[in-house]
Coordinates of C-alpha atoms and ligand atoms in Angstrom, one line a residue:
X1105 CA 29.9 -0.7 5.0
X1106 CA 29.7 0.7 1.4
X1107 CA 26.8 3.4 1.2
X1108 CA 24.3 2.9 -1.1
X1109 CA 24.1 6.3 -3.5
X1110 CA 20.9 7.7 -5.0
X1111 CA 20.1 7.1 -8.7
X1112 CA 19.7 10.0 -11.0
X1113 CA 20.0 10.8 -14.8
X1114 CA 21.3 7.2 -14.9
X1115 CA 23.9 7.6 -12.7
X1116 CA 24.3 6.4 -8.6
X1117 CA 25.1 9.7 -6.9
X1118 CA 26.2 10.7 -3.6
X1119 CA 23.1 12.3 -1.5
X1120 CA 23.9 14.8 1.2
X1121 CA 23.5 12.3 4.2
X1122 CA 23.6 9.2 5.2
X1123 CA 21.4 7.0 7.5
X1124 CA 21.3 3.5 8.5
X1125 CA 18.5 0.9 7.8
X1126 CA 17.8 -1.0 11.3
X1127 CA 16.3 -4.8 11.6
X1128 CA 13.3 -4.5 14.0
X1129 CA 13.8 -7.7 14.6
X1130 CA 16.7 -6.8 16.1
X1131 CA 17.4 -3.6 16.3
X1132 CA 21.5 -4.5 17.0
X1133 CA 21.6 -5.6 13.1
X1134 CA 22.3 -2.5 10.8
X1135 CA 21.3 -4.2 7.4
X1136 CA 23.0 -1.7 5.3
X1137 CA 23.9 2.4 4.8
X1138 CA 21.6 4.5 2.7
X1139 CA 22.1 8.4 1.1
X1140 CA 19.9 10.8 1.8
X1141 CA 19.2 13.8 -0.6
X1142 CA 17.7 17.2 -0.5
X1143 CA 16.4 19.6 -2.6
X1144 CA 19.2 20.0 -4.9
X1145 CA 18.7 15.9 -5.4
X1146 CA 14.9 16.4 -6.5
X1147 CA 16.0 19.7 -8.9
X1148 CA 18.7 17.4 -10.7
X1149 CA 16.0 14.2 -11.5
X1150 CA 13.4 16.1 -12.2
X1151 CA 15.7 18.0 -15.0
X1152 CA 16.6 14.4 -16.4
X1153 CA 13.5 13.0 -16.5
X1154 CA 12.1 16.0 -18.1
X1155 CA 15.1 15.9 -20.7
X1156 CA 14.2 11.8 -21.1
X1157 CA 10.2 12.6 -21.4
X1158 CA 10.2 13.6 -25.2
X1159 CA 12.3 10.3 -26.1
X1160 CA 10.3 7.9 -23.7
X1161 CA 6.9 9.6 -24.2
X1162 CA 7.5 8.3 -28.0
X1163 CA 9.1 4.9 -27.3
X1164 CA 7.4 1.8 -28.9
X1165 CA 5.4 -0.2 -27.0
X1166 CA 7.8 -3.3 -27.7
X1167 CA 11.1 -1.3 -26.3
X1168 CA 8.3 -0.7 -22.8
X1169 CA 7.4 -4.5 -22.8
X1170 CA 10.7 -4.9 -23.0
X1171 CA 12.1 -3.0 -20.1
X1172 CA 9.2 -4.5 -17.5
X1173 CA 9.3 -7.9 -18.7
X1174 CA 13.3 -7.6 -17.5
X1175 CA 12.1 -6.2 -14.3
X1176 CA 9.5 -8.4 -13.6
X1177 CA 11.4 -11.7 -14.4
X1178 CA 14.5 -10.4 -12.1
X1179 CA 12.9 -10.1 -9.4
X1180 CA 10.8 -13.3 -9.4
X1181 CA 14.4 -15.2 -10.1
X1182 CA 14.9 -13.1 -7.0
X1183 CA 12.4 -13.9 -4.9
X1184 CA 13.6 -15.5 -1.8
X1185 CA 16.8 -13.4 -1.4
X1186 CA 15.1 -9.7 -2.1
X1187 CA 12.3 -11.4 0.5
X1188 CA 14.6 -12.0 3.4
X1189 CA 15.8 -8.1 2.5
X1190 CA 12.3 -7.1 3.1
X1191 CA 11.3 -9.2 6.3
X1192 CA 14.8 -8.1 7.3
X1193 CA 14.0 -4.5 7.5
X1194 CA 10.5 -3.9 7.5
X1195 CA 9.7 -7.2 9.8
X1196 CA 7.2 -9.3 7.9
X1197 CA 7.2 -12.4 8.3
X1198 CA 9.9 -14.2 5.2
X1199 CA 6.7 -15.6 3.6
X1200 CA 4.9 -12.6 3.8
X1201 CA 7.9 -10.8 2.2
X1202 CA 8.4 -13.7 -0.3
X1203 CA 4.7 -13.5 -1.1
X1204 CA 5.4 -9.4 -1.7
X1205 CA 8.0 -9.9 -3.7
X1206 CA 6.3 -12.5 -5.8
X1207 CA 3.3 -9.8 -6.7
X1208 CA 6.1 -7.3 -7.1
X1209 CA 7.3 -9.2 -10.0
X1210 CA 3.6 -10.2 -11.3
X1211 CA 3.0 -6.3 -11.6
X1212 CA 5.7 -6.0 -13.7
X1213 CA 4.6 -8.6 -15.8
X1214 CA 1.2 -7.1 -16.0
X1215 CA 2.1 -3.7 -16.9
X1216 CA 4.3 -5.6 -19.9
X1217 CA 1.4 -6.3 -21.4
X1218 CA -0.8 -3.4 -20.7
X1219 CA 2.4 -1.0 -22.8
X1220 CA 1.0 -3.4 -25.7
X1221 CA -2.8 -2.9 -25.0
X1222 CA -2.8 0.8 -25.1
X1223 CA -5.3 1.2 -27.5
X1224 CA -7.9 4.0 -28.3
X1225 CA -11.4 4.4 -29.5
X1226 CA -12.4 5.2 -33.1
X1227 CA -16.1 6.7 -32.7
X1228 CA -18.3 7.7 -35.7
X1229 CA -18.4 11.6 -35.7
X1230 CA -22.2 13.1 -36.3
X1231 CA -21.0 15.3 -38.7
X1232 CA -20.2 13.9 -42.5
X1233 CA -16.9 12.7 -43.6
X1234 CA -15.8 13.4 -40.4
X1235 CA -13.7 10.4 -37.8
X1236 CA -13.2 10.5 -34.4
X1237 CA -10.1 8.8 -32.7
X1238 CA -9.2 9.3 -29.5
X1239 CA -5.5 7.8 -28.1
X1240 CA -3.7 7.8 -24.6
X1241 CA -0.6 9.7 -23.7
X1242 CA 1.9 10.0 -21.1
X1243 CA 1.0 13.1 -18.7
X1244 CA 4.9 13.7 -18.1
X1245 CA 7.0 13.7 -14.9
X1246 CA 5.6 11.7 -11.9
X1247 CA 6.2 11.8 -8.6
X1248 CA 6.0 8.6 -6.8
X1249 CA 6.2 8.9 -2.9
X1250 CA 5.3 5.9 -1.1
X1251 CA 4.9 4.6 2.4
X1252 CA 7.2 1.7 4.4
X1253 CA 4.8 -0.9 4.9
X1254 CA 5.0 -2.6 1.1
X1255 CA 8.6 -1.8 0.7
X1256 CA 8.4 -3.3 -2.8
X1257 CA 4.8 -4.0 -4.0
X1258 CA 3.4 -0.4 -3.8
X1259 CA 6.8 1.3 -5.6
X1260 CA 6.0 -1.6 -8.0
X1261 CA 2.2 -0.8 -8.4
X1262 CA 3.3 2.8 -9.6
X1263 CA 6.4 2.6 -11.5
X1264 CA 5.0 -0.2 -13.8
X1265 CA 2.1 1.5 -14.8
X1266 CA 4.0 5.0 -15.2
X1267 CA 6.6 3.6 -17.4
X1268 CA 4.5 1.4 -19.3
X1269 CA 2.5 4.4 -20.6
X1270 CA 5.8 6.5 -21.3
X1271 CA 5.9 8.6 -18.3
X1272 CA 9.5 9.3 -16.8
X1273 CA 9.7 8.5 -12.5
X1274 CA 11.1 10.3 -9.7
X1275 CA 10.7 7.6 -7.3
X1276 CA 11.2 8.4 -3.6
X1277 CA 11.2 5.5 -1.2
X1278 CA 10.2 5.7 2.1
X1279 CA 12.7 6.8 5.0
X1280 CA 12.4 3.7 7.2
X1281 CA 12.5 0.8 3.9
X1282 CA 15.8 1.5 1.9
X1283 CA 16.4 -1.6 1.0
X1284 CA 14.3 -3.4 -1.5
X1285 CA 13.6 0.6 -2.9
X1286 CA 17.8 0.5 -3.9
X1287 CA 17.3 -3.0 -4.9
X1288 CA 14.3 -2.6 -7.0
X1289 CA 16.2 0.8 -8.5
X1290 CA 19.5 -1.6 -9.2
X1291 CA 17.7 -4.0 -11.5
X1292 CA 15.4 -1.0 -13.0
X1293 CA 19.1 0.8 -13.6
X1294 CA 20.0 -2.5 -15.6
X1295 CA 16.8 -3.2 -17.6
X1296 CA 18.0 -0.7 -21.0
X1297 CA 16.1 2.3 -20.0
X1298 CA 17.0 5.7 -21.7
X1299 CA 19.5 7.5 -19.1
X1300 CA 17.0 10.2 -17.0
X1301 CA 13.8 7.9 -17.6
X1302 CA 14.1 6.0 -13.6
X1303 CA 15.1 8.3 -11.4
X1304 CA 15.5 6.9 -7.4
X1305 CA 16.1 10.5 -4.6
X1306 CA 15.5 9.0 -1.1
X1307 CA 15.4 11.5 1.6
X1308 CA 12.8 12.8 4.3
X1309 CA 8.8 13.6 3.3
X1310 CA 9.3 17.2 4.3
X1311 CA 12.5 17.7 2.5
X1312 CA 12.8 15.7 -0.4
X1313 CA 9.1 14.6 -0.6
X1314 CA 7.8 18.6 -0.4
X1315 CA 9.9 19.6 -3.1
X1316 CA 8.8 16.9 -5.9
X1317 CA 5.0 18.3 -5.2
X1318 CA 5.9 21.9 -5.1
X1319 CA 7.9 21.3 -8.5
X1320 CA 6.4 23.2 -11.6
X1321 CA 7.8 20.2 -13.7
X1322 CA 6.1 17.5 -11.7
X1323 CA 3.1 16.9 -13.7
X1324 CA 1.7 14.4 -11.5
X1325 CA 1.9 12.5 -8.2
X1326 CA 1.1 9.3 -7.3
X1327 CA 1.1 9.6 -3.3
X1328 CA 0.9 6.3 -0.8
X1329 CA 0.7 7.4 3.1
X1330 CA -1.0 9.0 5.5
X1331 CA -4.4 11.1 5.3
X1332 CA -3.0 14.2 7.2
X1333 CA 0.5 14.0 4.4
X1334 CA -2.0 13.1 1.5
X1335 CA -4.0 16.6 2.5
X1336 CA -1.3 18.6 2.5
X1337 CA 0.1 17.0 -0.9
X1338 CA -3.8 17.4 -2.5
X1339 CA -4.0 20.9 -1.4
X1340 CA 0.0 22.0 -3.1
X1341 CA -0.7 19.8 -6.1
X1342 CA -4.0 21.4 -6.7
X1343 CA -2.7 24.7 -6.4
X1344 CA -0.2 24.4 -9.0
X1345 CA -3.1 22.3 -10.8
X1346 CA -1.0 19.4 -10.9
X1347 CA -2.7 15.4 -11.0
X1348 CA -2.9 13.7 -8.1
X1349 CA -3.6 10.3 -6.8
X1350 CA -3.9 9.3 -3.0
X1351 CA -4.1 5.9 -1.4
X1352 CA -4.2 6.9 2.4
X1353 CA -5.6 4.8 5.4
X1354 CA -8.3 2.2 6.5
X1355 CA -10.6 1.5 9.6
X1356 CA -11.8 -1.5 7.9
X1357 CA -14.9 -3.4 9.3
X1358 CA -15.5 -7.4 8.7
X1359 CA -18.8 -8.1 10.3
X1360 CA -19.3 -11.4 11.8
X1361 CA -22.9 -12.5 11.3
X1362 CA -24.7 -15.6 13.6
X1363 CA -24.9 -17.9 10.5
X1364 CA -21.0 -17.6 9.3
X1365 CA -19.0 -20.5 9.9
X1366 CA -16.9 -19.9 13.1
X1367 CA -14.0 -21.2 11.4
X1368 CA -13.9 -19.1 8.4
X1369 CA -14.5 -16.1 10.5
X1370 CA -12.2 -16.9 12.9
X1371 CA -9.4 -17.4 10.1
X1372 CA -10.3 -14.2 8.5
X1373 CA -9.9 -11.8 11.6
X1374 CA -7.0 -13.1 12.4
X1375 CA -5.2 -12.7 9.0
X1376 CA -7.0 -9.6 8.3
X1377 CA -6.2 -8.0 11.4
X1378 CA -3.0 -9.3 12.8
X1379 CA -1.0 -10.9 9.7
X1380 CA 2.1 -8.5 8.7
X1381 CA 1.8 -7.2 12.0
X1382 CA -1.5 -5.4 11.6
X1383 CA 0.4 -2.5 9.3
X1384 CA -2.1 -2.8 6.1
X1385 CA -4.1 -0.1 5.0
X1386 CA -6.5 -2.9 4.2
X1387 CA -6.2 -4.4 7.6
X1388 CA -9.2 -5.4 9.9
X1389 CA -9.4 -3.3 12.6
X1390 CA -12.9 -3.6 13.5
X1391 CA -14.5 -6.7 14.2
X1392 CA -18.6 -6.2 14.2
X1393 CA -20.1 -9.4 15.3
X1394 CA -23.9 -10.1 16.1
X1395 CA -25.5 -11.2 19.2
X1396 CA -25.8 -14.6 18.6
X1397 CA -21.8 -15.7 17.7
X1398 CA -20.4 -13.0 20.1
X1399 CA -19.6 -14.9 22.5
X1400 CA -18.3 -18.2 21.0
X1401 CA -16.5 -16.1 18.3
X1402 CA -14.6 -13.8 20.9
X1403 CA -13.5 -17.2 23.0
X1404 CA -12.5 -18.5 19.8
X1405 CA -10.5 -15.7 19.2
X1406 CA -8.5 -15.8 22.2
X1407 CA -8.3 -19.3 21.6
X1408 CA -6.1 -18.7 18.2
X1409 CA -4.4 -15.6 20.0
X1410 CA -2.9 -18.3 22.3
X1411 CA -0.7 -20.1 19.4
X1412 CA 0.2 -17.3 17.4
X1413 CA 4.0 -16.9 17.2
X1414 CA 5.6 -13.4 17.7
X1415 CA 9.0 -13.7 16.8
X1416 CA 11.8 -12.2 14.4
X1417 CA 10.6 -12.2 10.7
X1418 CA 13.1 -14.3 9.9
X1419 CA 12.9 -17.2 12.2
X1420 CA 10.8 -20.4 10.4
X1421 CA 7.1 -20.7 12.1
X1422 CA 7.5 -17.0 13.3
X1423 CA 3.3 -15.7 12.5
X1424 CA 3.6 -12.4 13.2
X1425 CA 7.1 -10.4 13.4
X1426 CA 7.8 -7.0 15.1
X1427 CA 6.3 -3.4 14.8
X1428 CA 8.2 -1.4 11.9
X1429 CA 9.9 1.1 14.7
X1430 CA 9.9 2.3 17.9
X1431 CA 7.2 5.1 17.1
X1432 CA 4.7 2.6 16.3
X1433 CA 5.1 0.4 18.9
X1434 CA 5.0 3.7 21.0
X1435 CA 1.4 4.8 19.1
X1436 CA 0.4 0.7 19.4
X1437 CA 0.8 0.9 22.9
X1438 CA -0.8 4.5 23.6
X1439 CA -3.8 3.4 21.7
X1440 CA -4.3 0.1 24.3
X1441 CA -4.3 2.7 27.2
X1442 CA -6.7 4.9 25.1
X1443 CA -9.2 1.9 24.7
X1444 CA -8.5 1.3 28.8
X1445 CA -9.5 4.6 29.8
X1446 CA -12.3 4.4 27.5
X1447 CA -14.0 1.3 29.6
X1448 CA -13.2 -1.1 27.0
X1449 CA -12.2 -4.5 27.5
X1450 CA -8.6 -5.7 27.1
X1451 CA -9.1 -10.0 26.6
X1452 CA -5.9 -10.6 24.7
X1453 CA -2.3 -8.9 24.1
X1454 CA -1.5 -5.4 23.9
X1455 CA 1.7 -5.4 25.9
X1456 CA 5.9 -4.9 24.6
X1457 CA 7.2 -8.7 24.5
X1458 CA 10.8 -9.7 25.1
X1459 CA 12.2 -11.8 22.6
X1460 CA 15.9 -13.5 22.5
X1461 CA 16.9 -10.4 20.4
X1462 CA 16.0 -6.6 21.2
X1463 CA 13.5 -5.8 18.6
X1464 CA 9.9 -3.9 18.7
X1465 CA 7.7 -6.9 19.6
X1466 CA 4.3 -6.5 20.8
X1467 CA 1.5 -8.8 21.2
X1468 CA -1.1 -8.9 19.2
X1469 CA -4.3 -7.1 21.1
X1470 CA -7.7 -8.1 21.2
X1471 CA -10.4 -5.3 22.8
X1472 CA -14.0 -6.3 23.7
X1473 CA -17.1 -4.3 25.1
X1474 CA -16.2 -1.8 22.6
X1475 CA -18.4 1.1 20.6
X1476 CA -18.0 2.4 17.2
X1477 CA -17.7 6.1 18.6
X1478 CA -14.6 5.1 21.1
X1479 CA -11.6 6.5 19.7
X1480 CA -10.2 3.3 19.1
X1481 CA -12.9 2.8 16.6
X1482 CA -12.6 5.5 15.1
X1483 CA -8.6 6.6 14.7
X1484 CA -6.4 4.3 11.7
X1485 CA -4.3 2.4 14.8
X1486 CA -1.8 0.6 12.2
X1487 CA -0.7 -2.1 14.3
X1488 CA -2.2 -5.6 15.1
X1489 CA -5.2 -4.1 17.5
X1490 CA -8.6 -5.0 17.1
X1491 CA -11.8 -4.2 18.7
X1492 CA -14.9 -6.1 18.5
X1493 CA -18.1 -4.5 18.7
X1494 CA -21.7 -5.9 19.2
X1495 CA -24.5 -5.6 16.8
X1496 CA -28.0 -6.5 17.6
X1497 CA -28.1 -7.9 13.6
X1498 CA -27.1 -7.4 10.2
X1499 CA -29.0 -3.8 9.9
X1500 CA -27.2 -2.3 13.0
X1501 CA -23.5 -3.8 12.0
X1502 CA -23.9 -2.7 8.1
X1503 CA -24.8 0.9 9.6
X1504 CA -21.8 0.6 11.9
X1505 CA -19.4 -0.7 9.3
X1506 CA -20.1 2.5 7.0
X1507 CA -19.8 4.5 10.0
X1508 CA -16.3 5.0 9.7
X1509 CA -13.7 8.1 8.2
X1510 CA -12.8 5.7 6.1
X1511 CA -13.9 3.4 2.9
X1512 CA -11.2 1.5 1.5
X1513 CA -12.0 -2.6 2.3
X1514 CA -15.5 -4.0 4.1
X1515 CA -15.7 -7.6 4.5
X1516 CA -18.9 -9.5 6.1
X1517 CA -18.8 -13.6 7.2
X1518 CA -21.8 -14.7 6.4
X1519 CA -23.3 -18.0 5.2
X1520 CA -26.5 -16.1 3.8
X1521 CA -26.2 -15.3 0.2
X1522 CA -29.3 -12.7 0.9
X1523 CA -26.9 -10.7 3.2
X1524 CA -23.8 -11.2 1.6
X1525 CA -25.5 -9.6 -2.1
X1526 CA -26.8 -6.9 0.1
X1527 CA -23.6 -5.9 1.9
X1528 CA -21.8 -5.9 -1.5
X1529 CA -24.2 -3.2 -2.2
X1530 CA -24.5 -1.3 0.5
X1531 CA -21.3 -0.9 2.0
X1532 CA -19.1 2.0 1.3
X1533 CA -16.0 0.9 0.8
X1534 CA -13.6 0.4 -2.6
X1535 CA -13.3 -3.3 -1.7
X1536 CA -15.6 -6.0 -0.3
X1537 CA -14.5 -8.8 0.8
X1538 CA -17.3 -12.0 1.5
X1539 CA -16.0 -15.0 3.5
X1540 CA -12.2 -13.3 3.4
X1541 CA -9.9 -11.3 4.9
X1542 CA -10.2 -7.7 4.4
X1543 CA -6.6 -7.5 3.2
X1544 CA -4.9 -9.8 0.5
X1545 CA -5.6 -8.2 -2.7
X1546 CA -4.8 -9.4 -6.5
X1547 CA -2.1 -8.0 -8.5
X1548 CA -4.2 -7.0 -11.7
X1549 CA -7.5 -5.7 -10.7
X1550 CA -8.5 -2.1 -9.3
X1551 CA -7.3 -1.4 -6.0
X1552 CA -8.2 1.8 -4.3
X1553 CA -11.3 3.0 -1.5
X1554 CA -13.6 6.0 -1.0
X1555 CA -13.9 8.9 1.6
X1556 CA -10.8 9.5 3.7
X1557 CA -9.4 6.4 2.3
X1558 CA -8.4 7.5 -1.4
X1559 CA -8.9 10.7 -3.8
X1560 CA -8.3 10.4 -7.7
X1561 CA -9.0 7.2 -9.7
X1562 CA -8.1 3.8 -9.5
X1563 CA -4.6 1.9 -9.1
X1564 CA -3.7 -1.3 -10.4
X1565 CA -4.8 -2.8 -13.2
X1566 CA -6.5 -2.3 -16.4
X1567 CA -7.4 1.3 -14.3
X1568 CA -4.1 2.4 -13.7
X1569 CA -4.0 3.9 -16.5
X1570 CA -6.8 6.9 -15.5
X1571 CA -3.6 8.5 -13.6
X1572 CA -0.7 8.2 -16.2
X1573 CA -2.3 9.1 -19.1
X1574 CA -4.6 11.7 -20.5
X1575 CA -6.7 11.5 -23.5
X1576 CA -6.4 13.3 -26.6
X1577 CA -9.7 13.3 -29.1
X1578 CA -8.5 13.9 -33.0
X1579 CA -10.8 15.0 -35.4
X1580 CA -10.1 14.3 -38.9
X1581 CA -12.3 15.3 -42.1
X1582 CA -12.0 12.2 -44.7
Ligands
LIG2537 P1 3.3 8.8 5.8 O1 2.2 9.6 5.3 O2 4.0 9.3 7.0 O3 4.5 8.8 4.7 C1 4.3 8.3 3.4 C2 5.3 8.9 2.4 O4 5.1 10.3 2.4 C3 6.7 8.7 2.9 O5 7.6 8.5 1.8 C4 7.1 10.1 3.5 O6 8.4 10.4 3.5 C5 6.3 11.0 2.6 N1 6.0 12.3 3.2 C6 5.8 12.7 4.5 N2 5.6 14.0 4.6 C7 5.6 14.5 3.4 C8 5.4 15.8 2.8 N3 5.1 16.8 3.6 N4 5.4 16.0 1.5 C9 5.6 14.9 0.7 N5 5.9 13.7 1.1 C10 5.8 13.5 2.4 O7 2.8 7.3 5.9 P2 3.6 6.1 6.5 O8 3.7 6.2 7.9 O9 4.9 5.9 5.7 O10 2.6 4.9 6.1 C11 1.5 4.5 6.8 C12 0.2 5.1 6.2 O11 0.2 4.6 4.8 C13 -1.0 4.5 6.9 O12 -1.9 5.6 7.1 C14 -1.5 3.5 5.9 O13 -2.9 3.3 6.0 C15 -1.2 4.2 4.6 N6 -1.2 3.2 3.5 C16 -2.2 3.2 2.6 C17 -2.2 2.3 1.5 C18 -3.3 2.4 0.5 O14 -3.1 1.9 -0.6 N7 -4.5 2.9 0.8 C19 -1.3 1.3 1.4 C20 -0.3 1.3 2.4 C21 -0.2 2.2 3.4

């Protein structure tokens, strides 16, 4: 099997290892071999895209548009094949990974159009014959580490917006998600960007992660992962003084109120918390339900639980595939025993399932008789468990809901547009979702949370651009 090489200074390169990328589906199929790099790796594409920063940092916005817009249509032509890569070895189900895909390309679309729509301000100075202009630039060389559970989309969501504002990228994939990272690097490597502008270093988070933040020449990074990582990362970047951006995890509440339509809320839990196999920051994890629908809500739950399909990701009618690896289904499994030993209820799942291949299959888990200070409510799980917890109304469940770590989605079911206005204003949280699913998100608006969830400003659309620029205010006498 032919290894696939890192990419740096335009260039595939041999890293210093070499690991294989496992189906967890089916943990017999080795989908391909990946190179690992160190140190040296990081030194090397940080040097090129420093050398490419002065040339890219001045581009036009047409030669920008121009380089995304080939991106972005590539890997929509390539939708169903770079999909099946990506249920293959992250273990979404194929439309899921289609669907990721799909926005992958849209964001590369977007951020097309947004290298054309850099504009400034021009603002009336209050001295005489004096104007004001301010204009964006690029802030330099970014660091783009990322987590495996959007093996394409989240790359996607940050190499757009750094190229389209003429920064140059060291990109470094997650360890467990090879594939669609090389893929997505392939067609970059192919869409006419100076040589050093894209550069691709896979390799561990303490080795190859550790050394882009610690790097004088890494003006920012633009981190995706864990809270305890995204400290450690804030604290070295600050040090040096260099920007930062963290997306980290979720304990999202959807709060079930007696007048929401059982259906809807029903449908909503169960995408929000068990759909791509519970592994979304923006997942629901706690279900807060009032007195009056408890009961008929929690049977219908089970009811749903019933016909939900765990298979491989790529088998057709498959809902929900395997955990990523065996750590996770190792944490998944720890954390049902947690909520057992805490005198919660277990009505649904939580147990390793056999499947006609050897994969990391577990069922989907459904605690009841919970609180929101058992651990279970209160650690990021990041796997298809989800608690529900009783409120004796819509006061008590909103104070719940904010009672979290956390603040990146809150979503309420709710027929009542009195409670529904007041929970968009009261709940702390980046994202509110009404009558939804607290994950499933847009490709072109803001995307990000508050508290433990995310520090620094806004990814995704039009506010993307708060990380990879900077502003520079020109003063001119007439
Ligand atoms: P992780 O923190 O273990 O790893 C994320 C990335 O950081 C990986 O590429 C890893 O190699 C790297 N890394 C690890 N240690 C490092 C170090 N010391 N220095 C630099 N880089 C280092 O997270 P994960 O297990 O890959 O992903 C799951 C987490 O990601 C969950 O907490 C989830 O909520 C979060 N997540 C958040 C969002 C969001 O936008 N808020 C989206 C997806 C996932």
């Amino acid at each position: 099997m032919e290894t696939k090489k890192l990419f740096i200074n335009g260039e595939w390169v041999e890293g210093s290892s070499v690991k294989a990328n496992i189906n967890p589906s089916n943990i017999q199929d080795t989908i391909g071999m990946y190179s690992e790099g160190d140190a040296s790796h990081v030194e090397l594409a940080v040097k090129a895209a420093k050398t490419a920063f002065p040339g890219w940092a001045y581009s036009t916005p047409q030669q920008r548009f121009n380089a995304l817009d080939f991106i972005g249509s590539e890997i929509l032509a390539r939708q169903d094949e770079l999909g099946r890569l990506l249920a293959r070895e992250e273990g979404k189900t194929l439309p899921e990974a289609v669907g990721e895909v799909n926005r992958a390309g849209n964001i590369f679309k977007f951020f097309a159009g947004e290298a054309l729509r850099n504009s400034g301000d021009y603002i009336p100075s209050v001295r005489p014959n004096v104007i004001v202009d301010t204009v964006r630039e690029p802030i330099g060389v970014v660091g783009l580490i990322v987590p495996w559970n959007f093996p394409i989309a989240i790359p996607a969501w940050k190499i757009a917006p750094a190229l389209a504002f003429g920064n140059c990228v060291v990109f470094k994939p997650a360890e467990l998600v090879p594939g669609s990272a090389w893929a997505l690097s392939e067609i970059i490597s192919r869409s006419g960007l100076p040589k050093g502008v894209f550069n691709m270093v896979k390799g561990s988070g303490t080795v190859v992660g550790n050394a882009l933040v610690n790097h004088p020449d890494v003006a920012g990074i633009s981190f995706t992962g864990s809270v305890e990582v995204g400290r450690t990362i804030a604290a070295k970047c600050v040090q040096r003084m260099a920007k930062i951006q963290l997306e980290m995890g979720g304990k999202n509440p959807l709060v079930i109120l007696d007048d929401a339509d059982l259906d809807v809320a029903v449908n909503a839990a169960i995408q929000g918390s068990y759909y791509s196999t519970g592994q979304r920051c923006t997942a629901s994890s706690r279900l807060i339900v009032t007195e009056g629908i408890h009961d008929k809500f929690v049977q219908a739950m089970i009811e749903r639980m019933k016909k939900l399909k765990i298979d491989d990701a790529l088998t057709s009618g498959t809902d929900i595939g395997p955990v990523v690896d065996a750590s996770q289904l190792a944490k998944n499994l720890e954390y049902v025993d947690i909520g057992k030993k805490e005198g919660s209820k277990l009505v649904f799942g939580g147990e390793r399932l056999k499947r006609e291949k050897d994969g990391f299959y577990f069922g989907p888990a459904l605690f009841t008789e919970t609180n929101n200070a058992m651990q279970i409510n209160r650690d990021e799980i990041f796997g298809p468990v989800a608690t529900v917890i009783r409120a004796k109304n819509y006061d008590e469940a909103l104070t719940m809901a904010n009672d979290t770590p956390f603040g990146l989605t809150s979503g309420i079911c709710t027929q009542s547009l009195k409670f529904a206005n007041h929970f968009k204003q009261h709940a702390q949280a980046g994202m509110i979702m009404i009558n939804l699913p607290t994950a499933g998100i847009d490709y072109h608006v803001p995307f990000g949370g508050r508290k433990g969830s995310s520090y620094g400003s806004r990814e995704q659309g039009s506010y993307a651009k708060e990380f990879y620029t900077t502003v520079k205010t020109t003063y001119t006498m007439a």
